[in-house]
Amino acid sequence: MFGTELISFPVALPLTARPKSEAGGRSPTTSIVFLATLVSSTLLHLVTASKGNPVFLEPISNVTVPAGREVKLACVVDNLSSYKLAWIQRDRSAILTVGQHVITRNNRIGVSHDGHRTWYLNIRDVKPADAGTYMCQINTEVAISQTGHVDVVVPPYIKDDMSSRDVKLMEGYSVTLACSARGSPVPTIKWRREDNVNISLNLTTSMLEVPGPLLHLPQVTRTDMAAYLCIASNGIPPSVSKRIEVEVKFVPTVYVPHQLVGVPLGQDVTIECIIEAWPSGLNYWKRPNGIQVLHNDKKYKVKQVEGSQKYKTKLLLTITDVTRHDTGEYNCIANNSQGGAQQAVRVSVSQPIPLNTNAISKGYEGKDTIQGKPSLPAVNWGKDADSASSIKDEMADHRKVSHHHHANYNNHQEPSTKRIHEINMKDNLPPPSSSSSSSSTSSASASRISRRSNSLCFLVSFLLFLLVQERHCVKCSWIVILL
């Protein structure tokens, strides 16, 4: 076999050049031809020996190639001379080429060279089976060789015959979805919902992505109805996916947001119901008499709106120009192959809410207002003598009132009628005589104390008045008023 034994090329002498036996004699011509052949063979061996044995100039590069592409391995050699170079697939011990000849019957294999120095092994439309180690070998006395590796990567692909198809099942049943993928390297598989909603694995656990070739959905509900994507990837683009539709069948359910709707006579009103059902069926409005099914006409307008999920539907009914005949119940009915359901909405007449146009037109102008009155008389301040005299008179009057109340409390003594400046001058005089016959020493003393108190009050007020004039003290003015 090539590569394990030395392929030798012995010098074959022609029969006409071989010498005859001594018994047969020897002709001169035969001797000359024999000598010439011997000399030429010797010279050929000498020339070959002078050139040296073949040597590899650089190693074979390892190559990674996607399946379906073309790969070229290069073997660079010097002093090849008359030796032969062969390409061998070592993993299978298969000789592919020898020299310029292709030995294998694989028509995707080819060989080429660049001046007998660089020899190329060409593999077209690479298959995963082409991956492995390739040997470049030269048939010297002791065969020399070097190797290079071809790695074939395969983008992921999903085997449909080993993966689940679309599934239809009743609500409450369980299902397991399977996905099988191939590729090199071996791809990883994960599951996602097409609407990017978390996948419910049980009552307490949900995940956006679920790894693994199997996806188990226990006791499915209508919320589990969706398209599930099996996504396979191995780092070699592109990633691939398979879409598996899960349909959950269930009996219709009807929800009514407002069971009682009021509307004034002559107005339009819209009532609604929400239906959940799969497969979808027949949805309609009906009066409770059981005869009239409502359709679009001058009186009624029926509209069906698709919901956020394909099993959800909103059914609307608009009643125009409501009369008393239009009041009563309206039934929202839903039917499909699994069963049926209905709910009622009652329409009643309500009184319109009148607008308070009087209040709107008048605003705040029509509101009553109450103005308060000051509990103390207004005080006017001035700097001239007349103003000061007027203030003194005011303070004297205030003192008279105080003295009057105090005298009434002490056996109804008669109030003083003297002015403040007179009291100031006669402060040390005895009090005036009382009209009452029951006057005593104690009452005279009390009267004297009262006069002194009033005098002190006036003095303090007058000083505060001067302070107000000099300092503009607002608090002081209030103290003067209180005194």
Tab-separated table of C-alpha atoms in Angstrom:
chain	number	residue	atom	x	y	z
A	1	MET	CA	0.000	0.000	0.000
A	2	PHE	CA	1.060	3.567	-0.710
A	3	GLY	CA	2.626	5.150	2.292
A	4	THR	CA	3.646	1.989	4.103
A	5	GLU	CA	6.005	0.530	1.489
A	6	LEU	CA	8.662	2.125	-0.643
A	7	ILE	CA	7.622	2.524	-4.273
A	8	SER	CA	10.905	1.843	-6.140
A	9	PHE	CA	11.658	2.407	-9.742
A	10	PRO	CA	14.431	-0.270	-10.656
A	11	VAL	CA	16.494	0.152	-13.778
A	12	ALA	CA	15.064	-2.306	-16.257
A	13	LEU	CA	17.483	-3.343	-18.874
A	14	PRO	CA	16.136	-4.104	-22.369
A	15	LEU	CA	16.340	-7.678	-23.532
A	16	THR	CA	18.353	-6.693	-26.577
A	17	ALA	CA	21.001	-5.201	-24.369
A	18	ARG	CA	21.528	-8.250	-22.226
A	19	PRO	CA	24.832	-10.154	-22.903
A	20	LYS	CA	24.733	-13.631	-24.184
A	21	SER	CA	26.268	-16.549	-22.422
A	22	GLU	CA	29.792	-17.381	-23.095
A	23	ALA	CA	28.655	-20.493	-24.837
A	24	GLY	CA	26.682	-18.489	-27.314
A	25	GLY	CA	29.420	-15.960	-27.894
A	26	ARG	CA	29.346	-12.171	-27.519
A	27	SER	CA	28.931	-9.736	-30.371
A	28	PRO	CA	30.597	-6.294	-30.262
A	29	THR	CA	27.320	-4.423	-30.841
A	30	THR	CA	25.683	-6.062	-27.870
A	31	SER	CA	28.545	-5.141	-25.613
A	32	ILE	CA	28.389	-1.486	-26.623
A	33	VAL	CA	24.631	-1.191	-25.947
A	34	PHE	CA	25.008	-2.826	-22.562
A	35	LEU	CA	27.792	-0.464	-21.548
A	36	ALA	CA	25.818	2.604	-22.678
A	37	THR	CA	22.746	1.566	-20.684
A	38	LEU	CA	24.799	0.911	-17.585
A	39	VAL	CA	26.467	4.314	-17.800
A	40	SER	CA	23.188	6.195	-18.283
A	41	SER	CA	21.558	4.423	-15.318
A	42	THR	CA	24.528	5.218	-13.116
A	43	LEU	CA	24.466	8.886	-14.121
A	44	LEU	CA	20.716	9.103	-13.349
A	45	HIS	CA	21.225	7.776	-9.847
A	46	LEU	CA	24.116	10.167	-9.301
A	47	VAL	CA	22.038	13.175	-10.379
A	48	THR	CA	19.148	12.116	-8.134
A	49	ALA	CA	21.431	11.668	-5.159
A	50	SER	CA	22.999	15.069	-5.724
A	51	LYS	CA	19.585	16.813	-5.453
A	52	GLY	CA	18.713	15.297	-2.017
A	53	ASN	CA	15.459	13.880	-0.622
A	54	PRO	CA	12.087	15.755	-0.702
A	55	VAL	CA	11.299	17.964	2.282
A	56	PHE	CA	8.106	19.736	3.467
A	57	LEU	CA	8.465	23.504	3.614
A	58	GLU	CA	5.411	24.348	5.794
A	59	PRO	CA	2.717	22.458	7.711
A	60	ILE	CA	-0.809	21.901	6.436
A	61	SER	CA	-3.249	24.399	7.938
A	62	ASN	CA	-6.294	23.183	9.836
A	63	VAL	CA	-9.496	24.399	8.245
A	64	THR	CA	-13.018	24.960	9.584
A	65	VAL	CA	-15.606	25.207	6.860
A	66	PRO	CA	-19.420	25.345	6.881
A	67	ALA	CA	-21.179	22.510	5.172
A	68	GLY	CA	-21.886	23.169	1.498
A	69	ARG	CA	-18.801	25.295	0.937
A	70	GLU	CA	-15.483	24.391	-0.761
A	71	VAL	CA	-12.222	23.661	1.067
A	72	LYS	CA	-8.624	23.557	-0.268
A	73	LEU	CA	-5.699	21.923	1.597
A	74	ALA	CA	-2.160	22.863	0.561
A	75	CYS	CA	0.975	20.687	0.855
A	76	VAL	CA	4.220	22.564	0.045
A	77	VAL	CA	7.236	20.345	-0.749
A	78	ASP	CA	10.755	20.848	-2.128
A	79	ASN	CA	12.968	18.414	-4.075
A	80	LEU	CA	10.033	16.241	-5.061
A	81	SER	CA	11.855	15.221	-8.206
A	82	SER	CA	10.501	11.938	-9.555
A	83	TYR	CA	8.848	10.930	-6.281
A	84	LYS	CA	5.123	10.764	-6.068
A	85	LEU	CA	2.892	12.760	-3.682
A	86	ALA	CA	-0.381	11.315	-2.530
A	87	TRP	CA	-3.385	12.619	-0.525
A	88	ILE	CA	-4.893	10.161	1.936
A	89	GLN	CA	-7.929	10.441	4.247
A	90	ARG	CA	-6.338	8.925	7.306
A	91	ASP	CA	-9.524	8.308	9.325
A	92	ARG	CA	-10.758	5.959	6.590
A	93	SER	CA	-7.330	4.830	5.255
A	94	ALA	CA	-8.505	5.840	1.796
A	95	ILE	CA	-6.099	6.971	-0.937
A	96	LEU	CA	-7.687	9.955	-2.664
A	97	THR	CA	-5.009	11.053	-5.177
A	98	VAL	CA	-1.536	9.991	-6.378
A	99	GLY	CA	0.399	12.608	-8.293
A	100	GLN	CA	-2.012	14.255	-10.690
A	101	HIS	CA	-4.424	11.310	-10.737
A	102	VAL	CA	-7.613	11.054	-8.614
A	103	ILE	CA	-7.965	7.545	-7.239
A	104	THR	CA	-11.252	7.847	-5.331
A	105	ARG	CA	-14.594	7.696	-7.113
A	106	ASN	CA	-15.885	10.704	-5.175
A	107	ASN	CA	-16.455	13.298	-7.886
A	108	ARG	CA	-16.223	16.130	-5.329
A	109	ILE	CA	-12.482	15.417	-4.837
A	110	GLY	CA	-9.848	17.060	-7.053
A	111	VAL	CA	-6.071	17.655	-7.106
A	112	SER	CA	-3.927	20.423	-8.557
A	113	HIS	CA	-0.385	21.740	-8.182
A	114	ASP	CA	1.701	24.841	-8.690
A	115	GLY	CA	4.863	23.870	-10.492
A	116	HIS	CA	5.167	20.555	-8.616
A	117	ARG	CA	5.919	22.541	-5.463
A	118	THR	CA	2.508	23.201	-3.900
A	119	TRP	CA	-0.030	20.417	-4.191
A	120	TYR	CA	-3.727	21.160	-3.443
A	121	LEU	CA	-6.475	18.786	-2.394
A	122	ASN	CA	-9.827	20.312	-3.378
A	123	ILE	CA	-13.130	19.205	-1.781
A	124	ARG	CA	-16.287	20.762	-3.246
A	125	ASP	CA	-19.713	20.945	-1.565
A	126	VAL	CA	-18.320	19.848	1.796
A	127	LYS	CA	-20.400	17.310	3.718
A	128	PRO	CA	-20.270	16.554	7.449
A	129	ALA	CA	-18.726	13.169	6.502
A	130	ASP	CA	-15.740	15.002	4.988
A	131	ALA	CA	-14.598	16.130	8.439
A	132	GLY	CA	-11.402	14.449	9.644
A	133	THR	CA	-7.605	14.250	9.192
A	134	TYR	CA	-5.970	14.383	5.769
A	135	MET	CA	-2.383	13.209	5.052
A	136	CYS	CA	0.073	14.423	2.416
A	137	GLN	CA	2.619	11.585	1.838
A	138	ILE	CA	5.694	11.180	-0.384
A	139	ASN	CA	6.989	7.748	-1.401
A	140	THR	CA	10.624	8.133	-0.406
A	141	GLU	CA	12.655	5.104	0.813
A	142	VAL	CA	11.182	5.809	4.224
A	143	ALA	CA	7.853	7.477	3.506
A	144	ILE	CA	7.449	11.008	4.859
A	145	SER	CA	4.093	12.670	5.547
A	146	GLN	CA	2.295	15.479	7.332
A	147	THR	CA	-1.370	15.978	8.259
A	148	GLY	CA	-4.038	18.681	8.449
A	149	HIS	CA	-7.528	18.633	9.954
A	150	VAL	CA	-10.793	19.622	8.344
A	151	ASP	CA	-13.622	20.558	10.701
A	152	VAL	CA	-17.054	20.826	9.105
A	153	VAL	CA	-19.563	22.963	11.000
A	154	VAL	CA	-23.245	22.623	10.286
A	155	PRO	CA	-25.794	25.359	11.088
A	156	PRO	CA	-28.628	24.036	13.222
A	157	TYR	CA	-31.691	22.552	11.631
A	158	ILE	CA	-34.849	21.061	13.119
A	159	LYS	CA	-36.020	17.582	12.248
A	160	ASP	CA	-39.746	18.002	11.684
A	161	ASP	CA	-40.437	14.282	11.728
A	162	MET	CA	-39.124	14.096	15.305
A	163	SER	CA	-40.780	17.308	16.567
A	164	SER	CA	-44.301	18.110	17.691
A	165	ARG	CA	-46.939	19.536	15.394
A	166	ASP	CA	-49.834	21.876	16.202
A	167	VAL	CA	-51.837	20.699	19.198
A	168	LYS	CA	-55.571	21.004	20.023
A	169	LEU	CA	-56.843	19.918	23.437
A	170	MET	CA	-59.557	20.630	26.003
A	171	GLU	CA	-59.043	23.029	28.877
A	172	GLY	CA	-57.686	21.208	31.935
A	173	TYR	CA	-55.672	18.612	30.001
A	174	SER	CA	-51.849	18.434	29.917
A	175	VAL	CA	-49.517	18.376	26.920
A	176	THR	CA	-45.772	17.921	26.270
A	177	LEU	CA	-44.136	19.554	23.248
A	178	ALA	CA	-40.988	18.033	21.701
A	179	CYS	CA	-38.343	19.567	19.456
A	180	SER	CA	-35.416	17.739	17.816
A	181	ALA	CA	-32.500	19.627	16.259
A	182	ARG	CA	-29.248	18.649	14.547
A	183	GLY	CA	-26.053	20.486	13.705
A	184	SER	CA	-22.337	20.658	14.366
A	185	PRO	CA	-21.614	21.566	17.117
A	186	VAL	CA	-24.679	20.013	18.714
A	187	PRO	CA	-27.283	22.809	19.013
A	188	THR	CA	-29.021	23.924	22.206
A	189	ILE	CA	-32.808	24.269	22.312
A	190	LYS	CA	-35.018	26.741	24.176
A	191	TRP	CA	-38.733	27.564	24.148
A	192	ARG	CA	-40.469	30.947	23.987
A	193	ARG	CA	-43.993	32.164	23.452
A	194	GLU	CA	-44.467	34.106	20.254
A	195	ASP	CA	-46.274	36.902	22.133
A	196	ASN	CA	-43.367	37.170	24.652
A	197	VAL	CA	-45.605	36.244	27.604
A	198	ASN	CA	-44.099	34.066	30.339
A	199	ILE	CA	-44.665	30.320	30.006
A	200	SER	CA	-46.564	28.859	32.972
A	201	LEU	CA	-44.856	25.690	34.178
A	202	ASN	CA	-47.113	25.262	37.219
A	203	LEU	CA	-49.305	27.327	39.519
A	204	THR	CA	-46.352	29.219	41.012
A	205	THR	CA	-43.609	29.164	38.358
A	206	SER	CA	-43.419	30.912	35.007
A	207	MET	CA	-40.442	31.669	32.765
A	208	LEU	CA	-39.856	33.761	29.687
A	209	GLU	CA	-37.546	31.068	28.215
A	210	VAL	CA	-37.550	27.368	29.020
A	211	PRO	CA	-34.421	25.362	28.041
A	212	GLY	CA	-34.431	21.789	26.785
A	213	PRO	CA	-35.941	19.760	23.936
A	214	LEU	CA	-39.183	19.080	25.881
A	215	LEU	CA	-41.776	21.571	27.152
A	216	HIS	CA	-44.449	20.257	29.552
A	217	LEU	CA	-47.647	22.270	30.033
A	218	PRO	CA	-49.744	20.825	32.887
A	219	GLN	CA	-53.521	21.358	33.035
A	220	VAL	CA	-53.641	24.031	30.388
A	221	THR	CA	-56.071	26.940	30.587
A	222	ARG	CA	-57.203	29.448	27.999
A	223	THR	CA	-54.292	31.711	28.963
A	224	ASP	CA	-51.861	28.997	27.795
A	225	MET	CA	-53.290	29.159	24.282
A	226	ALA	CA	-50.541	30.631	22.085
A	227	ALA	CA	-47.886	29.884	19.488
A	228	TYR	CA	-44.752	28.347	21.025
A	229	LEU	CA	-41.348	28.707	19.340
A	230	CYS	CA	-38.682	26.001	19.517
A	231	ILE	CA	-35.383	27.846	18.882
A	232	ALA	CA	-32.188	25.915	18.030
A	233	SER	CA	-28.715	27.514	17.935
A	234	ASN	CA	-25.086	26.346	18.038
A	235	GLY	CA	-23.097	29.480	17.313
A	236	ILE	CA	-23.151	28.907	13.554
A	237	PRO	CA	-25.580	31.321	11.928
A	238	PRO	CA	-28.378	31.281	11.293
A	239	SER	CA	-30.390	30.037	14.271
A	240	VAL	CA	-33.615	28.274	13.327
A	241	SER	CA	-37.021	27.931	14.967
A	242	LYS	CA	-40.179	25.910	14.643
A	243	ARG	CA	-43.629	27.324	15.438
A	244	ILE	CA	-46.058	25.054	17.269
A	245	GLU	CA	-49.614	26.280	17.834
A	246	VAL	CA	-51.423	25.200	20.998
A	247	GLU	CA	-55.222	25.612	20.857
A	248	VAL	CA	-57.278	25.164	24.015
A	249	LYS	CA	-60.986	24.418	23.546
A	250	PHE	CA	-63.480	25.552	26.192
A	251	VAL	CA	-67.137	26.440	26.711
A	252	PRO	CA	-68.009	30.130	26.131
A	253	THR	CA	-68.010	32.547	29.056
A	254	VAL	CA	-69.956	35.834	28.971
A	255	TYR	CA	-69.109	38.844	31.172
A	256	VAL	CA	-71.280	41.959	31.515
A	257	PRO	CA	-69.506	45.089	32.824
A	258	HIS	CA	-72.805	46.923	33.560
A	259	GLN	CA	-75.911	44.910	34.280
A	260	LEU	CA	-78.168	47.987	34.633
A	261	VAL	CA	-77.923	50.920	32.220
A	262	GLY	CA	-80.039	54.081	32.525
A	263	VAL	CA	-80.778	56.398	29.610
A	264	PRO	CA	-83.109	59.412	29.169
A	265	LEU	CA	-85.918	59.071	26.659
A	266	GLY	CA	-84.959	60.105	23.158
A	267	GLN	CA	-81.240	59.491	23.706
A	268	ASP	CA	-78.966	56.754	22.280
A	269	VAL	CA	-77.381	54.136	24.510
A	270	THR	CA	-74.701	51.454	23.961
A	271	ILE	CA	-74.572	48.276	26.014
A	272	GLU	CA	-71.767	45.714	25.899
A	273	CYS	CA	-70.692	42.226	26.887
A	274	ILE	CA	-67.333	40.421	26.769
A	275	ILE	CA	-67.203	36.873	25.399
A	276	GLU	CA	-64.416	34.308	25.848
A	277	ALA	CA	-64.755	31.201	23.690
A	278	TRP	CA	-62.673	28.841	21.553
A	279	PRO	CA	-63.257	27.806	18.924
A	280	SER	CA	-65.089	30.966	18.000
A	281	GLY	CA	-68.800	30.573	17.413
A	282	LEU	CA	-71.997	32.571	16.969
A	283	ASN	CA	-72.451	35.700	19.101
A	284	TYR	CA	-75.606	37.842	19.068
A	285	TRP	CA	-78.069	40.024	21.051
A	286	LYS	CA	-81.633	38.942	21.710
A	287	ARG	CA	-84.697	40.307	23.507
A	288	PRO	CA	-86.052	38.135	26.337
A	289	ASN	CA	-89.239	37.316	24.372
A	290	GLY	CA	-87.143	34.688	22.635
A	291	ILE	CA	-88.218	35.677	19.148
A	292	GLN	CA	-86.355	38.772	18.023
A	293	VAL	CA	-82.654	38.455	17.189
A	294	LEU	CA	-81.219	41.942	16.838
A	295	HIS	CA	-79.479	42.956	13.629
A	296	ASN	CA	-78.229	46.195	12.161
A	297	ASP	CA	-81.173	48.380	11.196
A	298	LYS	CA	-82.533	51.864	11.906
A	299	LYS	CA	-83.155	51.005	15.552
A	300	TYR	CA	-80.183	48.817	16.466
A	301	LYS	CA	-76.510	48.747	15.559
A	302	VAL	CA	-74.543	45.601	16.423
A	303	LYS	CA	-70.739	45.674	16.441
A	304	GLN	CA	-68.196	42.963	17.269
A	305	VAL	CA	-64.673	43.944	18.358
A	306	GLU	CA	-61.774	41.479	18.585
A	307	GLY	CA	-59.986	41.413	21.941
A	308	SER	CA	-56.325	41.291	22.913
A	309	GLN	CA	-56.435	37.471	22.799
A	310	LYS	CA	-57.931	35.609	19.886
A	311	TYR	CA	-60.466	33.916	22.138
A	312	LYS	CA	-61.788	37.276	23.453
A	313	THR	CA	-64.578	39.260	21.763
A	314	LYS	CA	-66.500	42.391	22.774
A	315	LEU	CA	-70.084	42.553	21.518
A	316	LEU	CA	-71.697	46.017	21.396
A	317	LEU	CA	-75.348	46.967	20.878
A	318	THR	CA	-76.383	50.582	20.265
A	319	ILE	CA	-80.071	51.474	20.718
A	320	THR	CA	-81.016	54.745	19.000
A	321	ASP	CA	-83.736	57.179	20.119
A	322	VAL	CA	-84.723	55.204	23.210
A	323	THR	CA	-88.455	54.934	23.978
A	324	ARG	CA	-90.261	53.201	26.819
A	325	HIS	CA	-90.807	50.258	24.500
A	326	ASP	CA	-87.011	49.811	24.325
A	327	THR	CA	-86.603	49.379	28.067
A	328	GLY	CA	-86.113	45.954	29.581
A	329	GLU	CA	-83.604	43.134	29.297
A	330	TYR	CA	-81.250	42.398	26.424
A	331	ASN	CA	-79.509	39.008	26.342
A	332	CYS	CA	-75.913	38.610	25.118
A	333	ILE	CA	-75.622	35.048	23.806
A	334	ALA	CA	-72.496	33.095	22.757
A	335	ASN	CA	-72.431	29.565	21.261
A	336	ASN	CA	-69.645	27.337	19.926
A	337	SER	CA	-68.995	23.630	19.399
A	338	GLN	CA	-68.285	23.175	23.113
A	339	GLY	CA	-71.516	24.738	24.453
A	340	GLY	CA	-73.153	28.101	25.067
A	341	ALA	CA	-73.640	30.891	27.634
A	342	GLN	CA	-75.598	34.131	28.025
A	343	GLN	CA	-75.923	37.187	30.271
A	344	ALA	CA	-78.597	39.908	30.498
A	345	VAL	CA	-78.310	43.698	30.514
A	346	ARG	CA	-81.305	45.756	31.689
A	347	VAL	CA	-82.012	49.125	30.091
A	348	SER	CA	-84.150	51.580	32.097
A	349	VAL	CA	-85.317	55.174	31.665
A	350	SER	CA	-83.532	57.773	33.763
A	351	GLN	CA	-84.285	61.467	34.231
A	352	PRO	CA	-81.829	63.852	32.673
A	353	ILE	CA	-79.790	65.918	35.119
A	354	PRO	CA	-80.709	69.632	34.641
A	355	LEU	CA	-77.951	72.146	34.413
A	356	ASN	CA	-77.962	75.037	36.942
A	357	THR	CA	-77.879	77.743	34.294
A	358	ASN	CA	-78.614	80.468	36.879
A	359	ALA	CA	-75.511	79.613	38.854
A	360	ILE	CA	-73.444	79.252	35.711
A	361	SER	CA	-74.533	82.657	34.337
A	362	LYS	CA	-74.198	84.592	37.604
A	363	GLY	CA	-71.085	82.953	38.950
A	364	TYR	CA	-70.303	84.462	42.358
A	365	GLU	CA	-72.308	87.667	41.814
A	366	GLY	CA	-75.566	86.221	43.203
A	367	LYS	CA	-74.049	85.146	46.503
A	368	ASP	CA	-74.969	87.058	49.681
A	369	THR	CA	-72.165	88.811	51.455
A	370	ILE	CA	-72.017	89.833	55.131
A	371	GLN	CA	-69.820	92.656	56.226
A	372	GLY	CA	-68.590	92.630	59.796
A	373	LYS	CA	-68.492	95.665	62.098
A	374	PRO	CA	-65.559	96.552	64.327
A	375	SER	CA	-66.167	95.889	68.023
A	376	LEU	CA	-64.177	98.983	69.022
A	377	PRO	CA	-64.573	102.560	67.738
A	378	ALA	CA	-62.106	103.774	65.189
A	379	VAL	CA	-59.278	105.920	66.594
A	380	ASN	CA	-57.823	108.849	64.694
A	381	TRP	CA	-54.384	110.019	65.649
A	382	GLY	CA	-52.909	113.472	65.143
A	383	LYS	CA	-49.927	115.541	66.219
A	384	ASP	CA	-51.518	118.962	66.748
A	385	ALA	CA	-52.909	120.240	70.077
A	386	ASP	CA	-56.538	119.917	69.042
A	387	SER	CA	-56.093	116.308	68.166
A	388	ALA	CA	-54.358	115.666	71.465
A	389	SER	CA	-57.171	117.427	73.338
A	390	SER	CA	-59.752	115.362	71.446
A	391	ILE	CA	-57.945	112.176	72.418
A	392	LYS	CA	-57.858	113.289	76.024
A	393	ASP	CA	-61.615	113.890	75.940
A	394	GLU	CA	-62.110	110.388	74.470
A	395	MET	CA	-60.018	108.845	77.227
A	396	ALA	CA	-61.929	110.855	79.874
A	397	ASP	CA	-65.200	109.518	78.551
A	398	HIS	CA	-63.798	105.998	78.684
A	399	ARG	CA	-62.695	106.593	82.277
A	400	LYS	CA	-66.166	107.888	83.180
A	401	VAL	CA	-67.775	104.718	81.879
A	402	SER	CA	-65.371	102.565	83.892
A	403	HIS	CA	-65.928	104.599	86.997
A	404	HIS	CA	-69.690	104.419	86.531
A	405	HIS	CA	-69.651	100.614	86.409
A	406	HIS	CA	-67.392	100.432	89.436
A	407	ALA	CA	-69.607	102.849	91.415
A	408	ASN	CA	-72.726	100.847	90.597
A	409	TYR	CA	-71.045	97.737	91.887
A	410	ASN	CA	-70.165	99.589	95.176
A	411	ASN	CA	-73.657	100.668	96.335
A	412	HIS	CA	-74.382	102.546	93.083
A	413	GLN	CA	-72.004	105.426	93.629
A	414	GLU	CA	-72.473	108.505	91.428
A	415	PRO	CA	-69.933	108.696	88.582
A	416	SER	CA	-67.575	111.604	88.364
A	417	THR	CA	-68.406	114.268	85.786
A	418	LYS	CA	-65.117	116.080	85.821
A	419	ARG	CA	-62.818	116.000	82.836
A	420	ILE	CA	-59.588	114.119	82.859
A	421	HIS	CA	-57.430	117.200	83.144
A	422	GLU	CA	-59.526	118.396	86.125
A	423	ILE	CA	-59.174	115.032	87.826
A	424	ASN	CA	-55.460	115.235	87.243
A	425	MET	CA	-55.346	118.586	89.022
A	426	LYS	CA	-57.611	117.534	91.883
A	427	ASP	CA	-56.277	114.072	92.383
A	428	ASN	CA	-55.553	114.652	96.056
A	429	LEU	CA	-58.941	116.234	96.842
A	430	PRO	CA	-61.627	114.249	98.647
A	431	PRO	CA	-64.316	112.642	96.446
A	432	PRO	CA	-67.585	114.477	95.813
A	433	SER	CA	-70.469	113.966	98.204
A	434	SER	CA	-72.724	111.032	97.593
A	435	SER	CA	-76.488	111.320	97.330
A	436	SER	CA	-76.821	108.108	99.262
A	437	SER	CA	-77.183	108.331	103.058
A	438	SER	CA	-75.256	105.058	103.478
A	439	SER	CA	-71.829	106.547	102.445
A	440	SER	CA	-69.003	105.271	104.618
A	441	THR	CA	-65.274	105.375	104.900
A	442	SER	CA	-64.818	102.247	102.818
A	443	SER	CA	-66.796	103.648	99.892
A	444	ALA	CA	-64.795	106.864	99.960
A	445	SER	CA	-61.584	104.881	99.909
A	446	ALA	CA	-62.800	102.789	96.980
A	447	SER	CA	-63.740	105.910	95.079
A	448	ARG	CA	-60.326	107.358	95.670
A	449	ILE	CA	-58.627	104.201	94.437
A	450	SER	CA	-60.811	104.239	91.339
A	451	ARG	CA	-59.843	107.788	90.509
A	452	ARG	CA	-56.188	106.992	90.937
A	453	SER	CA	-56.581	103.950	88.729
A	454	ASN	CA	-58.237	105.998	86.042
A	455	SER	CA	-55.518	108.601	86.265
A	456	LEU	CA	-52.828	105.928	85.913
A	457	CYS	CA	-54.696	104.481	82.961
A	458	PHE	CA	-54.791	107.822	81.280
A	459	LEU	CA	-51.099	108.434	81.933
A	460	VAL	CA	-50.111	105.107	80.447
A	461	SER	CA	-52.370	105.719	77.459
A	462	PHE	CA	-50.903	109.115	76.899
A	463	LEU	CA	-47.355	107.793	77.054
A	464	LEU	CA	-48.219	105.021	74.623
A	465	PHE	CA	-49.824	107.619	72.373
A	466	LEU	CA	-46.562	109.557	72.302
A	467	LEU	CA	-44.684	106.278	71.597
A	468	VAL	CA	-46.993	105.514	68.699
A	469	GLN	CA	-46.384	108.949	67.243
A	470	GLU	CA	-42.608	108.543	67.496
A	471	ARG	CA	-42.187	104.802	66.685
A	472	HIS	CA	-45.300	104.033	64.658
A	473	CYS	CA	-45.992	101.057	66.916
A	474	VAL	CA	-49.156	99.311	65.710
A	475	LYS	CA	-49.381	97.032	68.741
A	476	CYS	CA	-49.152	100.046	71.017
A	477	SER	CA	-52.191	101.626	69.325
A	478	TRP	CA	-54.250	98.520	70.123
A	479	ILE	CA	-53.121	98.708	73.737
A	480	VAL	CA	-54.287	102.318	73.907
A	481	ILE	CA	-57.704	101.315	72.543
A	482	LEU	CA	-58.042	98.493	75.076
A	483	LEU	CA	-57.105	100.758	77.934
